[in-house]
Amino acid sequence: MNIGQVSDFSGLPAKTIRYYEEIGLIAPMRGENGYRAFRDTDLHKLTFLARARSLGFTIDDCRSLMALYEDQSRASADVKKLVTQHLQNIDQKLEELTQMRQTLSHLVDACAGDDRPECPILKDLSKKTIG
Amino acid sequence: MNIGQVSDFSGLPAKTIRYYEEIGLIAPMRGENGYRAFRDTDLHKLTFLARARSLGFTIDDCRSLMALYEDQSRASADVKKLVTQHLQNIDQKLEELTQMRQTLSHLVDACAGDDRPECPILKDLSKKTIG
DNA sequence: AATAGTGGTTCCCGTTACTGGAAGGTCAAG
DNA sequence: CTTGACCTTCCAGTAACGGGAACCACTATT
């Protein structure tokens, strides 16, 4: 398979696939013409990567996950640990965003949003952050 | 005031303050010795920036917000519009993260997390993404 | 055979918002 | 006079690609 086909199947842009090769996540063969020649295992890995990335794992996480995936003697505890850690990161981001949302929501509600310059939002922003 | 003082007052690292000068967000004076000489207005701007950044606004947003802040003839509608847009971005991120959280949470629950290799998480990741 | 069009290839720059570190000038204190 | 804290500029690196240039390969048509 050429990169275009693999891109279609995996849903990943060709650019991304080349990048993944560059950083060593995949290692497709090469044809006589210099084109990358992807095998099923490459496609499988890319599918794995696409899914993991869509769940917010970093490339580094993906590297670890793939290593575990290919290690037949892995312990599922190691996988669970990694994913649990990721889940905690997500929870933290959710908290931060929720807090921001809360504050911004109040500010938006307090702003008249008309043609006058008076604006509680700007007033708030010019206040020193507490803490 | 020197950069150290300003850093302490604003809570922003000196590096960040220099960066903000470099990209034109502030324009402190210079003393005879080449040191930056910050005035109250500079400190005020930095406070504004620190607060806006902590609410998740991009640097570009901050630039717009500062311009509005300094424009005495602004319409509060313009401010509200910008902030509302930011709020929508946040809501979208919240949705994405919540969806991830949901999926990951299920996966973690399904994984035994022991010393055996069998792992529903890896099994799921190797499945083709639907859609 | 020439040409056009599509799809490969590499390489390099740009993105966001900084952070780290090197090499060196300045200032106050002992 | 030296030490140490503070300041300066400049350069490189981060995460995960995306855009675009310049160029080669393959297929189909004229």
Coordinates of C-alpha atoms (C1' of nucleotides) in Angstrom, one line a residue:
Chain A
M1 CA 0.0 0.0 0.0
N2 CA 1.1 3.5 -0.7
I3 CA 0.7 6.3 1.8
G4 CA -2.5 7.6 0.2
Q5 CA -4.3 4.4 0.7
V6 CA -3.0 4.1 4.3
S7 CA -4.1 7.7 4.9
D8 CA -7.6 6.9 3.7
F9 CA -7.9 3.7 5.8
S10 CA -6.4 5.1 9.0
G11 CA -7.9 8.6 8.7
L12 CA -4.5 10.1 9.4
P13 CA -3.1 12.8 7.0
A14 CA -0.1 11.6 4.9
K15 CA 1.9 14.3 6.6
T16 CA 1.2 12.8 10.0
I17 CA 2.1 9.3 8.8
R18 CA 5.4 10.6 7.5
Y19 CA 5.9 12.3 10.8
Y20 CA 5.2 9.1 12.8
E21 CA 7.8 7.3 10.7
E22 CA 10.3 10.1 11.3
I23 CA 9.9 9.8 15.1
G24 CA 10.1 6.1 14.9
L25 CA 6.5 5.1 15.7
I26 CA 6.3 3.1 12.5
A27 CA 8.9 1.7 10.1
P28 CA 7.3 0.9 6.7
M29 CA 9.4 -0.7 4.0
R30 CA 10.4 1.0 0.8
G31 CA 9.7 0.0 -2.8
E32 CA 12.1 0.2 -5.7
N33 CA 10.8 3.7 -6.5
G34 CA 11.4 5.0 -3.1
Y35 CA 7.8 5.0 -2.1
R36 CA 6.8 3.8 1.3
A37 CA 5.3 0.3 1.1
F38 CA 3.0 -0.2 4.1
R39 CA 2.1 -3.7 5.3
D40 CA -1.0 -4.7 7.3
T41 CA 1.0 -4.4 10.6
D42 CA 1.9 -0.8 9.7
L43 CA -1.8 0.0 9.0
H44 CA -2.7 -1.7 12.2
K45 CA -0.3 0.4 14.2
L46 CA -1.5 3.6 12.6
T47 CA -5.1 2.7 13.5
F48 CA -3.9 2.1 17.0
L49 CA -2.1 5.5 17.1
A50 CA -5.1 7.3 15.6
R51 CA -7.4 5.9 18.2
A52 CA -5.0 6.6 21.1
R53 CA -4.4 10.2 19.9
S54 CA -8.1 10.8 19.6
L55 CA -8.4 9.8 23.2
G56 CA -5.9 12.6 24.1
F57 CA -2.8 10.5 24.7
T58 CA 0.4 12.2 24.0
I59 CA 2.8 10.8 21.4
D60 CA 5.0 9.7 24.3
D61 CA 2.0 7.9 25.9
C62 CA 1.3 6.3 22.5
R63 CA 4.9 5.0 22.4
S64 CA 4.5 3.4 25.7
L65 CA 1.1 2.0 24.8
M66 CA 2.3 0.5 21.6
A67 CA 5.2 -1.1 23.4
L68 CA 2.8 -2.7 25.9
Y69 CA 0.6 -3.7 23.1
E70 CA 3.4 -5.6 21.4
D71 CA 4.7 -7.1 24.6
Q72 CA 2.9 -10.3 24.9
S73 CA 4.1 -10.7 28.4
R74 CA 2.9 -7.3 29.6
A75 CA 0.9 -6.9 32.8
S76 CA -2.4 -5.2 32.3
A77 CA -1.6 -3.3 35.5
D78 CA 1.0 -1.3 33.6
V79 CA -1.6 -0.3 30.9
K80 CA -4.1 0.6 33.5
K81 CA -1.7 2.7 35.4
L82 CA -0.8 4.7 32.3
V83 CA -4.4 5.3 31.4
T84 CA -5.4 6.2 34.9
Q85 CA -2.7 8.8 35.0
H86 CA -4.0 10.2 31.7
L87 CA -7.4 10.2 33.2
Q88 CA -6.2 12.3 36.1
N89 CA -4.6 14.8 33.7
I90 CA -7.9 15.1 31.9
D91 CA -9.8 15.6 35.2
Q92 CA -7.4 18.4 36.1
K93 CA -7.9 20.1 32.8
L94 CA -11.6 19.7 33.2
E95 CA -11.5 21.4 36.6
E96 CA -9.4 24.3 35.2
L97 CA -11.7 24.8 32.3
T98 CA -14.8 24.5 34.4
Q99 CA -13.4 27.2 36.7
M100 CA -12.6 29.4 33.8
R101 CA -16.0 28.8 32.3
Q102 CA -17.6 29.8 35.6
T103 CA -15.7 33.1 35.9
L104 CA -16.2 34.0 32.3
S105 CA -19.8 33.2 32.3
H106 CA -20.4 35.5 35.2
L107 CA -18.5 38.3 33.5
V108 CA -20.4 37.9 30.3
D109 CA -23.7 38.0 32.1
A110 CA -22.6 41.2 33.9
C111 CA -21.7 43.0 30.7
A112 CA -24.4 45.0 29.0
G113 CA -22.9 44.3 25.5
D114 CA -24.2 47.6 24.1
D115 CA -22.4 50.6 22.5
R116 CA -21.4 52.1 25.7
P117 CA -17.8 51.8 27.0
E118 CA -18.6 50.7 30.5
C119 CA -17.6 47.1 30.8
P120 CA -17.4 44.9 34.0
I121 CA -15.3 42.4 32.0
L122 CA -12.5 44.8 31.4
K123 CA -12.9 46.1 35.0
D124 CA -12.4 42.6 36.3
L125 CA -9.4 41.9 34.1
S126 CA -7.6 45.0 35.4
K127 CA -7.9 43.7 38.9
K128 CA -5.0 42.0 40.5
T129 CA -5.3 38.2 40.5
I130 CA -6.0 37.0 44.0
G131 CA -3.7 34.3 45.3
Chain B
M1 CA 11.1 49.3 38.9
N2 CA 13.3 46.6 37.6
I3 CA 12.1 43.4 36.1
G4 CA 12.5 41.4 39.3
Q5 CA 10.1 43.7 41.2
V6 CA 7.6 43.7 38.4
S7 CA 7.8 39.9 38.3
D8 CA 7.1 39.7 42.0
F9 CA 4.2 42.1 41.8
S10 CA 2.6 40.6 38.7
G11 CA 3.4 37.0 39.4
L12 CA 4.8 36.7 35.9
P13 CA 8.2 35.2 35.3
A14 CA 10.8 37.7 34.1
K15 CA 11.2 35.6 31.0
T16 CA 7.6 36.0 30.2
I17 CA 7.7 39.8 30.8
R18 CA 10.6 40.1 28.4
Y19 CA 8.7 38.0 25.9
Y20 CA 5.7 40.3 26.2
E21 CA 7.9 43.2 25.4
E22 CA 9.4 41.4 22.5
I23 CA 6.0 40.8 20.9
G24 CA 4.9 44.3 21.6
L25 CA 2.4 43.9 24.5
I26 CA 4.3 46.3 26.7
A27 CA 7.0 48.9 26.0
P28 CA 8.9 49.7 29.2
M29 CA 11.5 52.5 29.2
R30 CA 15.2 51.9 29.6
G31 CA 17.5 53.2 32.3
E32 CA 21.1 54.4 31.7
N33 CA 22.4 51.0 32.5
G34 CA 20.2 49.3 29.9
Y35 CA 17.9 47.9 32.5
R36 CA 14.2 47.9 31.7
A37 CA 12.5 50.7 33.8
F38 CA 8.9 49.8 34.4
R39 CA 6.2 52.4 35.2
D40 CA 2.9 51.8 36.9
T41 CA 1.1 51.6 33.6
D42 CA 3.4 48.8 32.6
L43 CA 2.8 47.0 35.8
H44 CA -0.9 47.6 35.3
K45 CA -0.8 46.1 31.8
L46 CA 1.1 43.1 33.0
T47 CA -1.5 42.5 35.7
F48 CA -4.2 42.7 33.1
L49 CA -2.3 40.2 30.9
A50 CA -1.7 37.8 33.7
R51 CA -5.4 37.7 34.6
A52 CA -6.5 37.4 31.0
R53 CA -4.0 34.6 30.4
S54 CA -5.2 32.8 33.5
L55 CA -8.6 32.8 32.1
G56 CA -7.4 31.0 29.1
F57 CA -7.3 33.9 26.6
T58 CA -4.7 33.5 23.9
I59 CA -2.0 36.1 23.4
D60 CA -3.9 37.4 20.4
D61 CA -7.1 37.7 22.5
C62 CA -5.1 39.6 25.1
R63 CA -3.9 42.0 22.5
S64 CA -7.5 42.7 21.4
L65 CA -8.6 43.0 25.0
M66 CA -5.9 45.4 25.9
A67 CA -6.7 47.5 22.8
L68 CA -10.3 47.6 23.9
Y69 CA -9.3 48.4 27.5
E70 CA -7.3 51.4 26.3
D71 CA -9.9 52.6 23.9
Q72 CA -12.1 54.9 26.0
S73 CA -14.7 55.0 23.2
R74 CA -15.0 51.2 22.9
A75 CA -18.4 49.5 22.8
S76 CA -18.8 46.9 25.6
A77 CA -20.5 44.8 22.9
D78 CA -17.1 44.2 21.3
V79 CA -15.7 43.0 24.6
K80 CA -18.6 40.8 25.2
K81 CA -18.4 39.3 21.7
L82 CA -14.8 38.3 22.2
V83 CA -15.3 36.8 25.6
T84 CA -18.4 34.9 24.4
Q85 CA -16.4 33.4 21.6
H86 CA -13.8 32.3 24.0
L87 CA -16.5 30.8 26.2
Q88 CA -17.7 28.8 23.3
N89 CA -14.2 27.5 22.6
I90 CA -14.0 26.4 26.2
D91 CA -17.3 24.7 26.0
Q92 CA -16.2 22.8 23.0
K93 CA -13.0 21.7 24.8
L94 CA -15.1 20.7 27.8
E95 CA -17.2 18.5 25.6
E96 CA -14.3 16.8 24.0
L97 CA -12.6 16.2 27.3
T98 CA -15.8 14.9 28.8
Q99 CA -16.2 12.5 26.0
M100 CA -12.6 11.3 26.4
R101 CA -13.1 11.0 30.1
Q102 CA -16.2 8.9 29.6
T103 CA -14.5 6.5 27.2
L104 CA -11.3 6.2 29.2
S105 CA -13.2 5.7 32.4
H106 CA -15.1 2.8 31.0
L107 CA -11.9 1.3 29.7
V108 CA -10.1 1.6 33.0
D109 CA -13.0 0.0 34.8
A110 CA -13.0 -2.9 32.4
C111 CA -9.3 -3.6 32.9
A112 CA -8.3 -6.0 35.6
G113 CA -5.0 -4.2 36.3
D114 CA -3.2 -7.3 37.4
D115 CA -0.1 -9.2 36.2
R116 CA -1.8 -10.9 33.3
P117 CA -1.5 -9.6 29.8
E118 CA -5.2 -9.7 28.9
C119 CA -6.3 -6.0 28.6
P120 CA -9.5 -4.6 27.3
I121 CA -7.9 -1.2 26.9
L122 CA -5.3 -2.3 24.4
K123 CA -8.0 -4.4 22.7
D124 CA -10.1 -1.2 22.3
L125 CA -7.3 0.9 21.1
S126 CA -6.5 -1.6 18.3
K127 CA -10.0 -1.3 17.0
K128 CA -10.7 1.0 14.1
T129 CA -12.1 4.3 15.1
I130 CA -15.8 4.4 14.1
G131 CA -16.8 7.3 11.9
Chain C
dA1 C1' 6.8 10.2 -27.8
dA2 C1' 5.1 14.0 -25.5
dT3 C1' 2.2 15.8 -22.2
dA4 C1' -0.9 16.3 -18.3
dG5 C1' -2.4 15.0 -14.0
dT6 C1' -2.1 12.7 -9.8
dG7 C1' 0.5 11.1 -6.2
dG8 C1' 4.7 10.2 -4.3
dT9 C1' 9.6 12.2 -2.1
dT10 C1' 12.6 15.4 0.9
dC11 C1' 13.5 19.6 3.2
dC12 C1' 12.7 23.7 5.6
dC13 C1' 9.9 27.1 7.9
dG14 C1' 5.9 28.4 10.9
dT15 C1' 2.8 27.6 14.6
dT16 C1' 1.9 28.7 20.6
dA17 C1' 3.6 30.7 24.5
dC18 C1' 6.9 30.4 26.6
dT19 C1' 11.4 27.9 29.2
dG20 C1' 16.3 26.8 29.8
dG21 C1' 20.8 28.0 29.4
dA22 C1' 25.1 30.4 27.9
dA23 C1' 28.0 34.5 27.9
dG24 C1' 28.5 38.7 29.7
dG25 C1' 27.5 43.6 31.8
dT26 C1' 25.9 46.1 36.5
dC27 C1' 25.2 47.0 41.2
dA28 C1' 25.5 46.7 46.4
dA29 C1' 27.9 44.7 50.2
dG30 C1' 31.8 43.0 52.8
Chain D
dC1 C1' 38.5 43.6 45.1
dT2 C1' 35.7 40.1 44.9
dT3 C1' 31.5 37.8 45.6
dG4 C1' 26.8 37.3 44.6
dA5 C1' 22.5 38.8 43.0
dC6 C1' 20.4 40.9 39.3
dC7 C1' 20.2 42.5 34.7
dT8 C1' 21.2 42.0 29.4
dT9 C1' 20.9 39.6 24.7
dC10 C1' 20.8 35.6 22.0
dC11 C1' 20.1 30.8 20.7
dA12 C1' 17.8 26.5 21.1
dG13 C1' 14.0 23.5 22.3
dT14 C1' 9.2 22.3 23.4
dA15 C1' 4.3 19.2 20.9
dA16 C1' 2.5 17.6 17.0
dC17 C1' 2.1 18.5 13.2
dG18 C1' 0.7 21.8 8.6
dG19 C1' 2.1 24.6 4.4
dG20 C1' 4.6 24.9 0.6
dA21 C1' 8.6 24.5 -2.5
dA22 C1' 11.2 21.7 -5.6
dC23 C1' 11.5 17.5 -7.6
dC24 C1' 10.6 12.3 -9.0
dA25 C1' 7.3 8.4 -10.4
dC26 C1' 3.3 6.5 -12.5
dT27 C1' -0.8 6.4 -15.5
dA28 C1' -3.6 7.8 -19.3
dT29 C1' -4.4 10.2 -23.2
dT30 C1' -3.3 12.5 -27.5

